[in-house]
Coordinates of C-alpha atoms in Angstrom, one line a residue:
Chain A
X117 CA -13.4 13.4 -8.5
X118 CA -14.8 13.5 -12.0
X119 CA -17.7 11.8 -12.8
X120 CA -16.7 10.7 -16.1
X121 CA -12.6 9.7 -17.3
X122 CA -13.3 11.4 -20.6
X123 CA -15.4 12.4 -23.9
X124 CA -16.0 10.2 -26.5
X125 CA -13.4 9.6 -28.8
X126 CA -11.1 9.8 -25.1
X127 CA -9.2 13.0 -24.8
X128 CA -9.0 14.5 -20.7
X129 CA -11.9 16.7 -20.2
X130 CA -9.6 19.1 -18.7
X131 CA -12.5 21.7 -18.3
X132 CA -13.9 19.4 -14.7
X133 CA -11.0 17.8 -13.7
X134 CA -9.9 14.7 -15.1
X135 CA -9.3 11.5 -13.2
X136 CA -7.7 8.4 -15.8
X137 CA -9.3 4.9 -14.6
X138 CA -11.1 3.9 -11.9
X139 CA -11.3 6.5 -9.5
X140 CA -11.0 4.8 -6.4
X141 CA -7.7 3.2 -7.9
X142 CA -5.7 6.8 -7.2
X143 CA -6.6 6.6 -3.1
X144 CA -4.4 3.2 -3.5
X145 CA -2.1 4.8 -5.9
X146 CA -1.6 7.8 -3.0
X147 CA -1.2 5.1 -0.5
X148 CA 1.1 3.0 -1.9
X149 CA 3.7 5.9 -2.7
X150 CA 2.6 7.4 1.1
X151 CA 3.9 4.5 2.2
X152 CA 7.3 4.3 -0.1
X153 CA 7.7 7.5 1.1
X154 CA 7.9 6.3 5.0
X155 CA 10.0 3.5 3.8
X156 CA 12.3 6.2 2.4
X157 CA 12.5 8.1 5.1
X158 CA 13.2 5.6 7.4
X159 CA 16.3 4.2 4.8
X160 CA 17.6 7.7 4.9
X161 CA 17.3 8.1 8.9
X162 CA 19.2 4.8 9.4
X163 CA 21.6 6.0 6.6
X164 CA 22.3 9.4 8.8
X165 CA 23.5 7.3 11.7
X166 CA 25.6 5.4 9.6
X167 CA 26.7 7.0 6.4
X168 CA 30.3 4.6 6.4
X169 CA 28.7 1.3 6.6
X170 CA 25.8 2.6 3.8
X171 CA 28.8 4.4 2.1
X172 CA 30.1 0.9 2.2
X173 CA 27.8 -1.6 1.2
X174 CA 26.2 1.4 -1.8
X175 CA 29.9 0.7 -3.5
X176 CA 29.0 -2.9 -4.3
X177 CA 26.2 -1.9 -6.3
X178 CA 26.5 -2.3 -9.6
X179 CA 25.3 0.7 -11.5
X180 CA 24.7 -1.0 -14.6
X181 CA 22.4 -3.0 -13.4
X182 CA 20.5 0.4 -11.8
X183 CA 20.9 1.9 -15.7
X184 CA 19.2 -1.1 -17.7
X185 CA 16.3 -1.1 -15.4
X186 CA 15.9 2.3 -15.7
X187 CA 15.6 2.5 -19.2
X188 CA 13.4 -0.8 -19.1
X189 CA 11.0 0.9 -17.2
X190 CA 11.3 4.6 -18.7
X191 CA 10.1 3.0 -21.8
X192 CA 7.6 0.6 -20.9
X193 CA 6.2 3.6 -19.1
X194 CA 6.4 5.5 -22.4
X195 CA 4.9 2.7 -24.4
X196 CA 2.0 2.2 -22.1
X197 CA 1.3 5.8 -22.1
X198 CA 1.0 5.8 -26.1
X199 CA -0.8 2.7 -25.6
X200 CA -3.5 5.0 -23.1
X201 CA -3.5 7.3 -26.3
X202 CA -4.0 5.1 -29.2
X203 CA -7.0 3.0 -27.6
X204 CA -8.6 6.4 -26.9
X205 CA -8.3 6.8 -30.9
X206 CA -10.1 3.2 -30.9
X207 CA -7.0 1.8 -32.4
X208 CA -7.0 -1.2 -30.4
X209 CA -4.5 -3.3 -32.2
X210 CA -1.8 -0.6 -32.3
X211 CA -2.7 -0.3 -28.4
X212 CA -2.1 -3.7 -27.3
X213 CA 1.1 -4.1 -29.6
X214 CA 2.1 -0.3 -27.4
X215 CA 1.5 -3.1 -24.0
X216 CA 2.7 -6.0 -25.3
X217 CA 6.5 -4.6 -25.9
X218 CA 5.9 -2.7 -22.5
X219 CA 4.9 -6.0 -20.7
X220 CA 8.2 -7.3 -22.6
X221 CA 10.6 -4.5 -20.9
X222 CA 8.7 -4.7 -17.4
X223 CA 10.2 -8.8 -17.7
X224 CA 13.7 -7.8 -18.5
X225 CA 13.3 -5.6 -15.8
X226 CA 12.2 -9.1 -13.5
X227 CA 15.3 -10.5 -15.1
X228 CA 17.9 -8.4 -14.4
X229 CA 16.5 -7.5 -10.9
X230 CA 16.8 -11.3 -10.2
X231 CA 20.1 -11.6 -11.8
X232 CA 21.6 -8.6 -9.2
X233 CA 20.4 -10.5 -6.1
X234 CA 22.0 -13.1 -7.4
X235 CA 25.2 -11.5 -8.1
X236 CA 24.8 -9.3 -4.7
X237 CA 24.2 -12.5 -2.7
X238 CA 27.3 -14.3 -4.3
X239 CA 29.2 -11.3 -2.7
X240 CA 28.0 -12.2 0.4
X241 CA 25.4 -9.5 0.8
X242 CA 21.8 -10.8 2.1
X243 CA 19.1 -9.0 4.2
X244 CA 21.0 -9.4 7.5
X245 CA 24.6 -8.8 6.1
X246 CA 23.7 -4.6 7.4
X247 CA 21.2 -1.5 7.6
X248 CA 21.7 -1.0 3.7
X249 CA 20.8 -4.2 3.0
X250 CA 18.2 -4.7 4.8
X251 CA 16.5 -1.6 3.4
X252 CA 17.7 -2.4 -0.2
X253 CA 16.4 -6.1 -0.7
X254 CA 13.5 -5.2 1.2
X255 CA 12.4 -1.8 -0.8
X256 CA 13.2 -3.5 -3.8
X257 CA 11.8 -6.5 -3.3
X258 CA 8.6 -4.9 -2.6
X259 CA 9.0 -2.8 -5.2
X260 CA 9.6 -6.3 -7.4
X261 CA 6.1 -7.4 -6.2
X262 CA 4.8 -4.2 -7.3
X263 CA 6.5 -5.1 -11.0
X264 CA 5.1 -8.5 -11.3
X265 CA 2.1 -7.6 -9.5
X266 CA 2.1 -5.2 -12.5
X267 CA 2.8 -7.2 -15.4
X268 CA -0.4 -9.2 -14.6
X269 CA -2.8 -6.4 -14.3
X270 CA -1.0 -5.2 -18.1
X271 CA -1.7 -9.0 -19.4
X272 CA -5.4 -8.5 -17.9
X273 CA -5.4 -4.6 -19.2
X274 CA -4.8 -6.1 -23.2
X275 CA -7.5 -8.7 -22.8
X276 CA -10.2 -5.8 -22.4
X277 CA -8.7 -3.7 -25.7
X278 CA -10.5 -5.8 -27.8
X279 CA -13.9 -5.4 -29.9
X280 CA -17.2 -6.3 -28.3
X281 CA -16.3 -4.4 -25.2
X282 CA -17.5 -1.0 -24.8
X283 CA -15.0 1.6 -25.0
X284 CA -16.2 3.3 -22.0
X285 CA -15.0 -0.1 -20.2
X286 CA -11.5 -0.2 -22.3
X287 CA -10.6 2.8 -21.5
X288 CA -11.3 2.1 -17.8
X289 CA -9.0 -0.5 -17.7
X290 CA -6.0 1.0 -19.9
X291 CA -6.0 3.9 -17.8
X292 CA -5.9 2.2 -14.9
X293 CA -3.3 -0.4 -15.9
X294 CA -1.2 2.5 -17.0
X295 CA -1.3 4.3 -13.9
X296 CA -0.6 1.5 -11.9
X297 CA 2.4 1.1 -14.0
X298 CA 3.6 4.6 -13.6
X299 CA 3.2 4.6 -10.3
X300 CA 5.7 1.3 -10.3
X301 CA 8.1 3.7 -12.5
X302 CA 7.7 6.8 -10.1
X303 CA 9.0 4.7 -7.2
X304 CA 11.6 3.3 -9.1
X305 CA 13.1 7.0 -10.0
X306 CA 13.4 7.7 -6.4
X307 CA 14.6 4.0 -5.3
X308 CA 17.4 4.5 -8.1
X309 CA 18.5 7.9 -6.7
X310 CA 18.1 6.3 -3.2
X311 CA 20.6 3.1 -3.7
X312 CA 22.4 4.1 -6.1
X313 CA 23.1 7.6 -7.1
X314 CA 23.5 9.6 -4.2
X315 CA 26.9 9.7 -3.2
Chain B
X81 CA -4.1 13.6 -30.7
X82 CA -1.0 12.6 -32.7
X83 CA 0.3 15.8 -30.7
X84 CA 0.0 14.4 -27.8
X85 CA 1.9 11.2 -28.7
X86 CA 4.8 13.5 -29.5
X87 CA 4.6 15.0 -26.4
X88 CA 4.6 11.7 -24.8
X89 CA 8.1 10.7 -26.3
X90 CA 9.1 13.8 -26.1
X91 CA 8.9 13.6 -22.4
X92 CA 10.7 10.0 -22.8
X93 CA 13.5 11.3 -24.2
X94 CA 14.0 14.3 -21.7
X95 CA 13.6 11.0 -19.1
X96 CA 16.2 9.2 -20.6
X97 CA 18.3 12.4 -21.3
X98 CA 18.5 13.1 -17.7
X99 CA 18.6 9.9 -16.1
X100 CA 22.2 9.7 -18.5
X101 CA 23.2 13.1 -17.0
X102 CA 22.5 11.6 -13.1
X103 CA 24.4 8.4 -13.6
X104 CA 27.2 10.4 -15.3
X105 CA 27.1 12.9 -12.4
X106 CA 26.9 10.1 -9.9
X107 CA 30.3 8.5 -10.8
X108 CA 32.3 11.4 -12.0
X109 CA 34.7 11.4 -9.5
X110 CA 35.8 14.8 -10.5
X111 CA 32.4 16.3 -8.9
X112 CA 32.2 17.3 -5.6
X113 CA 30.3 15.7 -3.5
X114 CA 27.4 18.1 -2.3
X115 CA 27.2 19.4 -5.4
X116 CA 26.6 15.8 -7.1
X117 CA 24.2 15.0 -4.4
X118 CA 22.3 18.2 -4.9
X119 CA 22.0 17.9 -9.0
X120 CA 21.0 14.2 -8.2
X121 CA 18.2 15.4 -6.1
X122 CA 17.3 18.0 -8.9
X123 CA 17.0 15.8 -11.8
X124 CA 15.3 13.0 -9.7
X125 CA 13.2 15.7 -8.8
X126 CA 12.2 17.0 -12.1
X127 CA 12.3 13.3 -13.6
X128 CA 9.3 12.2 -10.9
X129 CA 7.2 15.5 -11.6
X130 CA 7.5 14.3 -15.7
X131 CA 6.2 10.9 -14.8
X132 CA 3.5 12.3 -12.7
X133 CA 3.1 15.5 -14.9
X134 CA 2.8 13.7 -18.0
X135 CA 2.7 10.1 -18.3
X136 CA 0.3 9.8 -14.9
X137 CA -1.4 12.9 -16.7
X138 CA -1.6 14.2 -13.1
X139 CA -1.6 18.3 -14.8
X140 CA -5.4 17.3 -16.1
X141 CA -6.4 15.9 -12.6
X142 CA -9.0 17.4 -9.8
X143 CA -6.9 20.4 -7.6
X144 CA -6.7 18.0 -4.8
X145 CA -4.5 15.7 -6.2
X146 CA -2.0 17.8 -7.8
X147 CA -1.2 19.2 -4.6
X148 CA -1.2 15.5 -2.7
X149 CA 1.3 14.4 -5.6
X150 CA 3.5 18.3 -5.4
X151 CA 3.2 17.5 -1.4
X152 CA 4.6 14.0 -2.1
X153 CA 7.3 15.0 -4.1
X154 CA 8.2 17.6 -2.1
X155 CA 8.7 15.3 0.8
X156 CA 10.3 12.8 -0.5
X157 CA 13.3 15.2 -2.2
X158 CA 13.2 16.9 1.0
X159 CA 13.8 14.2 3.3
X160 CA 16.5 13.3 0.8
X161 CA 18.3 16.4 1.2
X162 CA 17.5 16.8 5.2
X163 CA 18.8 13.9 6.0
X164 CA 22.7 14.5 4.1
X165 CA 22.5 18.1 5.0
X166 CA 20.7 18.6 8.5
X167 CA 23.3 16.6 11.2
X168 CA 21.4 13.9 13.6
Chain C
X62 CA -35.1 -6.6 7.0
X63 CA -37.3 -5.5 9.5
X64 CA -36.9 -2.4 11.8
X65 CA -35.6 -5.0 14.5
X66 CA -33.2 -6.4 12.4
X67 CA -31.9 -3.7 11.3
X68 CA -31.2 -2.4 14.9
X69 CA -29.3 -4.9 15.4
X70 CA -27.2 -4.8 12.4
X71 CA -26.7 -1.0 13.3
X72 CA -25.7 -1.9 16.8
X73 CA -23.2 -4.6 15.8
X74 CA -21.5 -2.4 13.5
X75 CA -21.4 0.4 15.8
X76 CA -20.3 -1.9 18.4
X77 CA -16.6 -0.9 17.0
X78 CA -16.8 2.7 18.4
X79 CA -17.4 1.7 21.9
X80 CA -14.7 -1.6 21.7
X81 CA -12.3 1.0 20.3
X82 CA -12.1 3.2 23.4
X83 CA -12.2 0.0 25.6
X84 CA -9.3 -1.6 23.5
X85 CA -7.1 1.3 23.1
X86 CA -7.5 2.0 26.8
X87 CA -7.1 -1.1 27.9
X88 CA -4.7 -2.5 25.6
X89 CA -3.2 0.0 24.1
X90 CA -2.5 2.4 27.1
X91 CA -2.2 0.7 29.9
X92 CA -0.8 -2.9 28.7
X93 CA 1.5 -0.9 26.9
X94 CA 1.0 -1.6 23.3
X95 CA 1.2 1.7 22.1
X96 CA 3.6 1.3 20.6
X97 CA 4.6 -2.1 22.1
X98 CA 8.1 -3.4 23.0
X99 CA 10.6 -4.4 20.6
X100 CA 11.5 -8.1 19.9
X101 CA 15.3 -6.4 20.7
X102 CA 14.3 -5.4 24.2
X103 CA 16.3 -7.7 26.6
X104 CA 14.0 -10.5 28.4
X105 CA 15.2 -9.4 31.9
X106 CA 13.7 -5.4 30.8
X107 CA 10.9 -7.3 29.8
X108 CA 10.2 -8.9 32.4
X109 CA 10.6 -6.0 35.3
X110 CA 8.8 -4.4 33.5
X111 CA 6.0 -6.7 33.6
X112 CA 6.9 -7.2 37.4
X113 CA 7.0 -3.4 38.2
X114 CA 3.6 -3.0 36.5
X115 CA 1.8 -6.3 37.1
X116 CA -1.6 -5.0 38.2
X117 CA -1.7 -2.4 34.8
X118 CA -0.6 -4.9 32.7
X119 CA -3.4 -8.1 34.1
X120 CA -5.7 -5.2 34.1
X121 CA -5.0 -3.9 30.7
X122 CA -5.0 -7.3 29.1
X123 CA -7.6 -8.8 31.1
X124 CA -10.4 -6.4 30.7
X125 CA -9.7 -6.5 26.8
X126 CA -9.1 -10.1 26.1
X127 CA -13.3 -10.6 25.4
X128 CA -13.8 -7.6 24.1
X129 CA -11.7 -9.1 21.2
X130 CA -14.5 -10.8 20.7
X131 CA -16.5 -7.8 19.3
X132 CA -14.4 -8.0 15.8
X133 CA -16.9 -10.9 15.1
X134 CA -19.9 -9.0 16.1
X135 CA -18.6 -6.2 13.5
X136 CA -18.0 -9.4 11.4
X137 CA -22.1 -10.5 11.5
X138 CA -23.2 -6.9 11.0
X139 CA -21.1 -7.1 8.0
X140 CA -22.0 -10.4 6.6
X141 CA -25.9 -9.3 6.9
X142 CA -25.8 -6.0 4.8
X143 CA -23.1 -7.5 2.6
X144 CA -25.2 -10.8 1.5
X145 CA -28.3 -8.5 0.8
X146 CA -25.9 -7.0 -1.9
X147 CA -24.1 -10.0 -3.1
X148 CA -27.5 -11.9 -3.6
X149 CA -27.6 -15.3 -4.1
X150 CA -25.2 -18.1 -2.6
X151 CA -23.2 -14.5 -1.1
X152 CA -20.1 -16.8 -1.4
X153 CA -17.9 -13.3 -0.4
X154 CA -20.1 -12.3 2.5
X155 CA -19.3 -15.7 4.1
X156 CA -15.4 -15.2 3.2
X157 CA -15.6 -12.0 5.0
X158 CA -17.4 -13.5 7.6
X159 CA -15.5 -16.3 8.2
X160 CA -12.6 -13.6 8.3
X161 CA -13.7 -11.4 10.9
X162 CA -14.6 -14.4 12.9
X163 CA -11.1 -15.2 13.1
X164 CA -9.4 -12.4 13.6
X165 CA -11.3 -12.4 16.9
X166 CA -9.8 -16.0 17.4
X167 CA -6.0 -14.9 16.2
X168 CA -6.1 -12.0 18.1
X169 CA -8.0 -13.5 21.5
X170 CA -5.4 -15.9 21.6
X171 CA -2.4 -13.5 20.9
X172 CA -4.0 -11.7 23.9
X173 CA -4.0 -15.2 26.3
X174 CA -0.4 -15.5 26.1
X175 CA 0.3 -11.9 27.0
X176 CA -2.2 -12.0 30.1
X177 CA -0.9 -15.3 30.6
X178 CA 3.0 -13.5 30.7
X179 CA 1.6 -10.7 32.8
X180 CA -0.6 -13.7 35.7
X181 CA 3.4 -14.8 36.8
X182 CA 5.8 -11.9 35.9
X183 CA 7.9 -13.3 38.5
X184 CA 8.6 -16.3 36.3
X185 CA 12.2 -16.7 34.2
X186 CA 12.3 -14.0 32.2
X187 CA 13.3 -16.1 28.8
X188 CA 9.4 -17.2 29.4
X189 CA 8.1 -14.2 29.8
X190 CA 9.8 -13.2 26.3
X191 CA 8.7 -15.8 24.5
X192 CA 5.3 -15.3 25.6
X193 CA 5.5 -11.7 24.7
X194 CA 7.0 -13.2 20.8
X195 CA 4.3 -15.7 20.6
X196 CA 1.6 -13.2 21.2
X197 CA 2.7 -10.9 18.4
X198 CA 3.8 -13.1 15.9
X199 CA 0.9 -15.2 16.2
X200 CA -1.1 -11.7 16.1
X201 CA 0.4 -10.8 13.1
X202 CA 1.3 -13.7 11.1
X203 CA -2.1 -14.9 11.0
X204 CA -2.9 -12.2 8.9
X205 CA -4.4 -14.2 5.8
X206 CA -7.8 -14.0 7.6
X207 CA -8.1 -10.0 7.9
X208 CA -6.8 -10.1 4.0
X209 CA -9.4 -12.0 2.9
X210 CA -12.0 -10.0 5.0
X211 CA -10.8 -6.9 3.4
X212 CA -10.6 -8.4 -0.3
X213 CA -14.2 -9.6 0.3
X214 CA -15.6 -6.4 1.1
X215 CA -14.3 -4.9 -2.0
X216 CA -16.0 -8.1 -3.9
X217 CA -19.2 -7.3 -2.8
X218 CA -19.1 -3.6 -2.5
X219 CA -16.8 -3.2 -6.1
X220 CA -20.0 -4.0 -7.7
X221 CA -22.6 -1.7 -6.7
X222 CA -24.0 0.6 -9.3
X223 CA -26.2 2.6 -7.6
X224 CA -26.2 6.5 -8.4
X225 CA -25.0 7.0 -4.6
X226 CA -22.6 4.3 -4.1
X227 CA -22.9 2.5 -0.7
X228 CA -19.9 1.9 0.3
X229 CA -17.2 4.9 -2.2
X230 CA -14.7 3.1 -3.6
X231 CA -11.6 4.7 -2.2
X232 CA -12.9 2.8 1.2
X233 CA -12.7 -0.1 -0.5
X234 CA -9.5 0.7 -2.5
X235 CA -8.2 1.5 1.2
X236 CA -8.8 -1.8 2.5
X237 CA -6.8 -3.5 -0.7
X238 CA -4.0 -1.3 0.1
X239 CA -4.3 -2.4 3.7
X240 CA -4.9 -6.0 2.7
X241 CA -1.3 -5.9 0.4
X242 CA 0.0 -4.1 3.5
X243 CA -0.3 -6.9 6.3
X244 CA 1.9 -9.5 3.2
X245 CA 5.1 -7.0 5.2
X246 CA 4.3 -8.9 8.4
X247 CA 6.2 -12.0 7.0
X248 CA 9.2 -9.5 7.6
X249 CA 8.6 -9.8 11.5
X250 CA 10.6 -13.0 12.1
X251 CA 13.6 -11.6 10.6
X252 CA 13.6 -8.1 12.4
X253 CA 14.0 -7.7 15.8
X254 CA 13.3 -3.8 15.6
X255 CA 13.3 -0.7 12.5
X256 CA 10.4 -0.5 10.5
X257 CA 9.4 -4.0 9.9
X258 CA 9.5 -5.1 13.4
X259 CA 6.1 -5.5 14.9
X260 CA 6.6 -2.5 16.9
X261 CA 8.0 -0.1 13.5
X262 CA 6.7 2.2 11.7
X263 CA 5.5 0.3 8.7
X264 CA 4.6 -3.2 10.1
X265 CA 3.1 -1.2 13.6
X266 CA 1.9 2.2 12.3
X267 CA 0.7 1.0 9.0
X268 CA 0.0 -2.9 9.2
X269 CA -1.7 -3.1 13.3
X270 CA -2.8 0.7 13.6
X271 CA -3.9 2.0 10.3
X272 CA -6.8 -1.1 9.8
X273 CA -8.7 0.4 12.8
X274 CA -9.2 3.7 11.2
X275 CA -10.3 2.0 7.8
X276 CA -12.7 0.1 9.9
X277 CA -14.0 3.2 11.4
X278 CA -14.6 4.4 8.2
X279 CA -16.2 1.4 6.8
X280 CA -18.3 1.0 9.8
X281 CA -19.9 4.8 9.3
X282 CA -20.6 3.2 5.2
X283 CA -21.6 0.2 6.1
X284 CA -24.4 1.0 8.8
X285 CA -25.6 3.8 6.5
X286 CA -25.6 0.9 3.7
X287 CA -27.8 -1.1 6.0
X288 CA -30.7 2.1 6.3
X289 CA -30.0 2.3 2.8
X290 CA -31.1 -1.2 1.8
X291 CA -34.1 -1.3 4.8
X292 CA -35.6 1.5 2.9
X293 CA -35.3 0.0 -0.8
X294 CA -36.7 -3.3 1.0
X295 CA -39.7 -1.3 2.6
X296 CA -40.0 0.5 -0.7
X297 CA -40.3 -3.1 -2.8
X298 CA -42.3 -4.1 -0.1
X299 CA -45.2 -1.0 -0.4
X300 CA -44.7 -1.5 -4.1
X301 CA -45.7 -5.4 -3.8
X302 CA -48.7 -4.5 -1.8
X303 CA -50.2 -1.9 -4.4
X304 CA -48.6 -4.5 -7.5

């Protein structure tokens, strides 16, 4: 691990090996996705047994839905990423602006997430209805927690990008806001492909 | 640094770009299958290693967790592809 | 700390390599817990199999049931290197202690029902079942208690700023993820078997075996931690005496 995230205007010391945020954040970030991955695996196992009744219930899904969020998160990703880049510049008021529209995208993603369950269980789909189900509201619901759990960290993350805090410290925090959040778009990419692309 | 911001949407765009092309592939009708499933796998693929490449900023990380994050994506995309193309 | 004192705090946290073996022999081996049986299983399988291997399974649960007891111990040694570091009112230090203290309680009494199950296998087997569901959910369920111990740890421990860390903080990152981990038990009353029974891979192999290893881990920083702070005490101590 590197001992520190970066010089001092901010730019990735790339000669030692450079490590955004709190280190000890990535072990949880490597967890987290280490378990998604079993998750996965264990969606695509039951799938294998049963590739009619997934074939099924996948049909019901509303790609739409899948697209929006997508693109909600594809951006807030980008935004927070710029915003990493600004507040190394010491623009801080461009940088919380950057997390600010991201944090608005990352709640129309809760929006629309909330307004599928709510169409899927009008259609009679719930957690018990099959083995596709189960997996999806559960994966994504998780996944939801991550979101929200997300959104609050990015509300905290803007409360440090302010003057009177040492940069050193600012930059702690938007780095490791923003990898959280990527981490919550990295998952998404392969829930996405999981539930609703692969044919 | 304003290079790097252009990077950054850059690498957005390209995101956006392909994520079009995988829903476009998914319900083309017209498009086999395997082959669908395969390009899927692909772009998810090459999406995930942007995210983790660029916006994660993974590339400028210690060895040891590029290769945990290659590992992790090549697990993932190839449990994806065992699991349609190796029968139970 | 005196050198007595911190024998003892060495020994308690130590304590977890010895209950381990005993536990996952006893327990895990031959009461069959490793993994356990699905909620799905059929109470009549259940319960021949507890008939068919009644003396195992007393044996197995029997001999573990106190050594539950020994996640308090682990608990104490905690609490004692962990308030020399938190200082003051050590608020955290008594959450996590508290927390380990009733894990021992949650899981000793998870543990009475099953040798309770395994005393009368001979019973109806619909008893024997639900003794077996009692035990686990109540196992698992009462999870809040290890997620506050592991939050508390990384309270205390978050904070250090010594040049050599004592406790790194991807242990202590590890026993957030862990802590976030055990909110997938709520799953267990809706799945009988799969992943998020208590038996599958995510709420079994991640959510009941994982914390083990993280304590092992933590046990190896946290006895170290305690040498750690007996030295900086002797240290202030020899520095008093020429001040």
């Amino acid at each position: 691990m590197s001992e520190s995230s970066s010089d001092t205007l901010g730019a990735p010391s790339r000669a030692k090996g450079f490590l955004p945020g709190d280190d000890g954040l990535w072990f949880f970030i490597c967890a987290e996705i280490t378990l998604f991955g079993l998750l996965f695996g264990a969606f695509l196992s039951a799938r294998a047994e049963a590739p009619d009744v997934f074939r099924g219930a996948q049909s019901l899904m509303v790609p739409l839905f899948a697209f929006l969020n997508t693109t909600y998160l594809l951006t807030s990703s980008w935004l927070v990423a710029l915003s990493v880049q600004i507040a190394r510049e010491g623009r801080l008021p461009a940088a919380r602006r950057c997390i600010d529209w991201a944090r608005v995208l990352g709640l129309l993603f809760v929006a629309t997430k909330a307004f599928e369950y709510w169409h899927e269980i009008d259609l009679g789909a719930n957690p018990g209805t099959n083995p596709f189900f189960m997996f999806y509201f559960v994966t994504t619901g998780i996944h939801l927690g991550h979101v929200i759990g997300g959104l609050g960290l990015l509300t905290f993350v803007k409360t440090r990008l302010k003057d009177g805090i040492e940069q050193k410290d600012r930059l702690m925090w938007v780095e490791s806001g923003a990898t959280f959040w990527h981490m919550v778009d990295l998952l998404w990419l392969i829930i996405l492909a999981l539930f609703y692309l692969l044919p | 640094m304003q290079r790097a911001q252009t990077r950054t949407t850059v690498v957005w765009l390209v995101l956006l770009v392909a994520t079009a092309i995988s829903f476009f592939t998914s319900h083309d009708h017209n498009i086999a299958a395997d082959f669908a499933y395969v390009s899927i796998c692909t772009l998810s693929y090459l999406k995930c290693r942007l995210v983790i490449m660029e916006f994660m900023e993974v590339r400028h990380t210690p060895i040891a967790y590029r290769v945990f994050f290659e590992i992790w994506m090549l697990a993932v995309i190839g449990e994806i592809i065992f699991f349609r193309f190796v029968t139970l | 700390m005196t050198k007595k004192q911190l024998f003892w705090i060495r020994a308690f946290l130590l304590s977890f390599y010895p209950y381990s073996l005993i536990a996952g022999f006893f327990w895990g081996f031959l009461a069959h817990n490793i993994p356990p049986f699905p909620a799905s299983m059929p109470a009549e399988e259940l319960a021949q199999y507890f008939r068919d291997n009644a003396f195992r399974m007393r044996l197995g649960y029997g001999v573990s049931l106190p050594f539950w007891s020994m996640l308090m111990v682990w608990a104490v040694g905690a609490f004692c290197v962990m308030r020399r570091v938190e200082k003051g009112d050590s608020p955290w230090s008594f959450i996590q202690l508290m927390g380990g203290s009733f894990n021992t309680v949650v899981m000793s009494v998870a543990a009475g029902f099953w040798v309770t199950a395994a005393m009368r296998p001979e019973t109806d087997p619909k008893i024997i079942q639900m003794l077996y569901d009692v035990g686990w959910l109540e196992g698992d369920l009462f999870n809040g208690v290890a997620m506050l111990q592991n939050l508390s740890l990384f309270m205390v421990f978050y904070r250090d700023d010594r040049p050599v860390r004592l406790v790194p903080k991807w242990a202590l990152w590890f026993g957030v993820f862990l802590s976030l981990s055990y909110s997938l038990e709520m799953l267990l009353p809706f799945f009988r078997s799969g992943p998020f029974g208590w038996g599958g891979l995510i709420n079994y192999g991640v959510g009941f075996c994982t914390p083990f290893v993280w304590m092992i881990i933590m046990t190896f920083y946290l006895q170290k931690a305690a040498v750690t702070l007996y030295n900086e005490s002797q240290a202030e101590a020899a520095q008093a005496a020429r001040g």
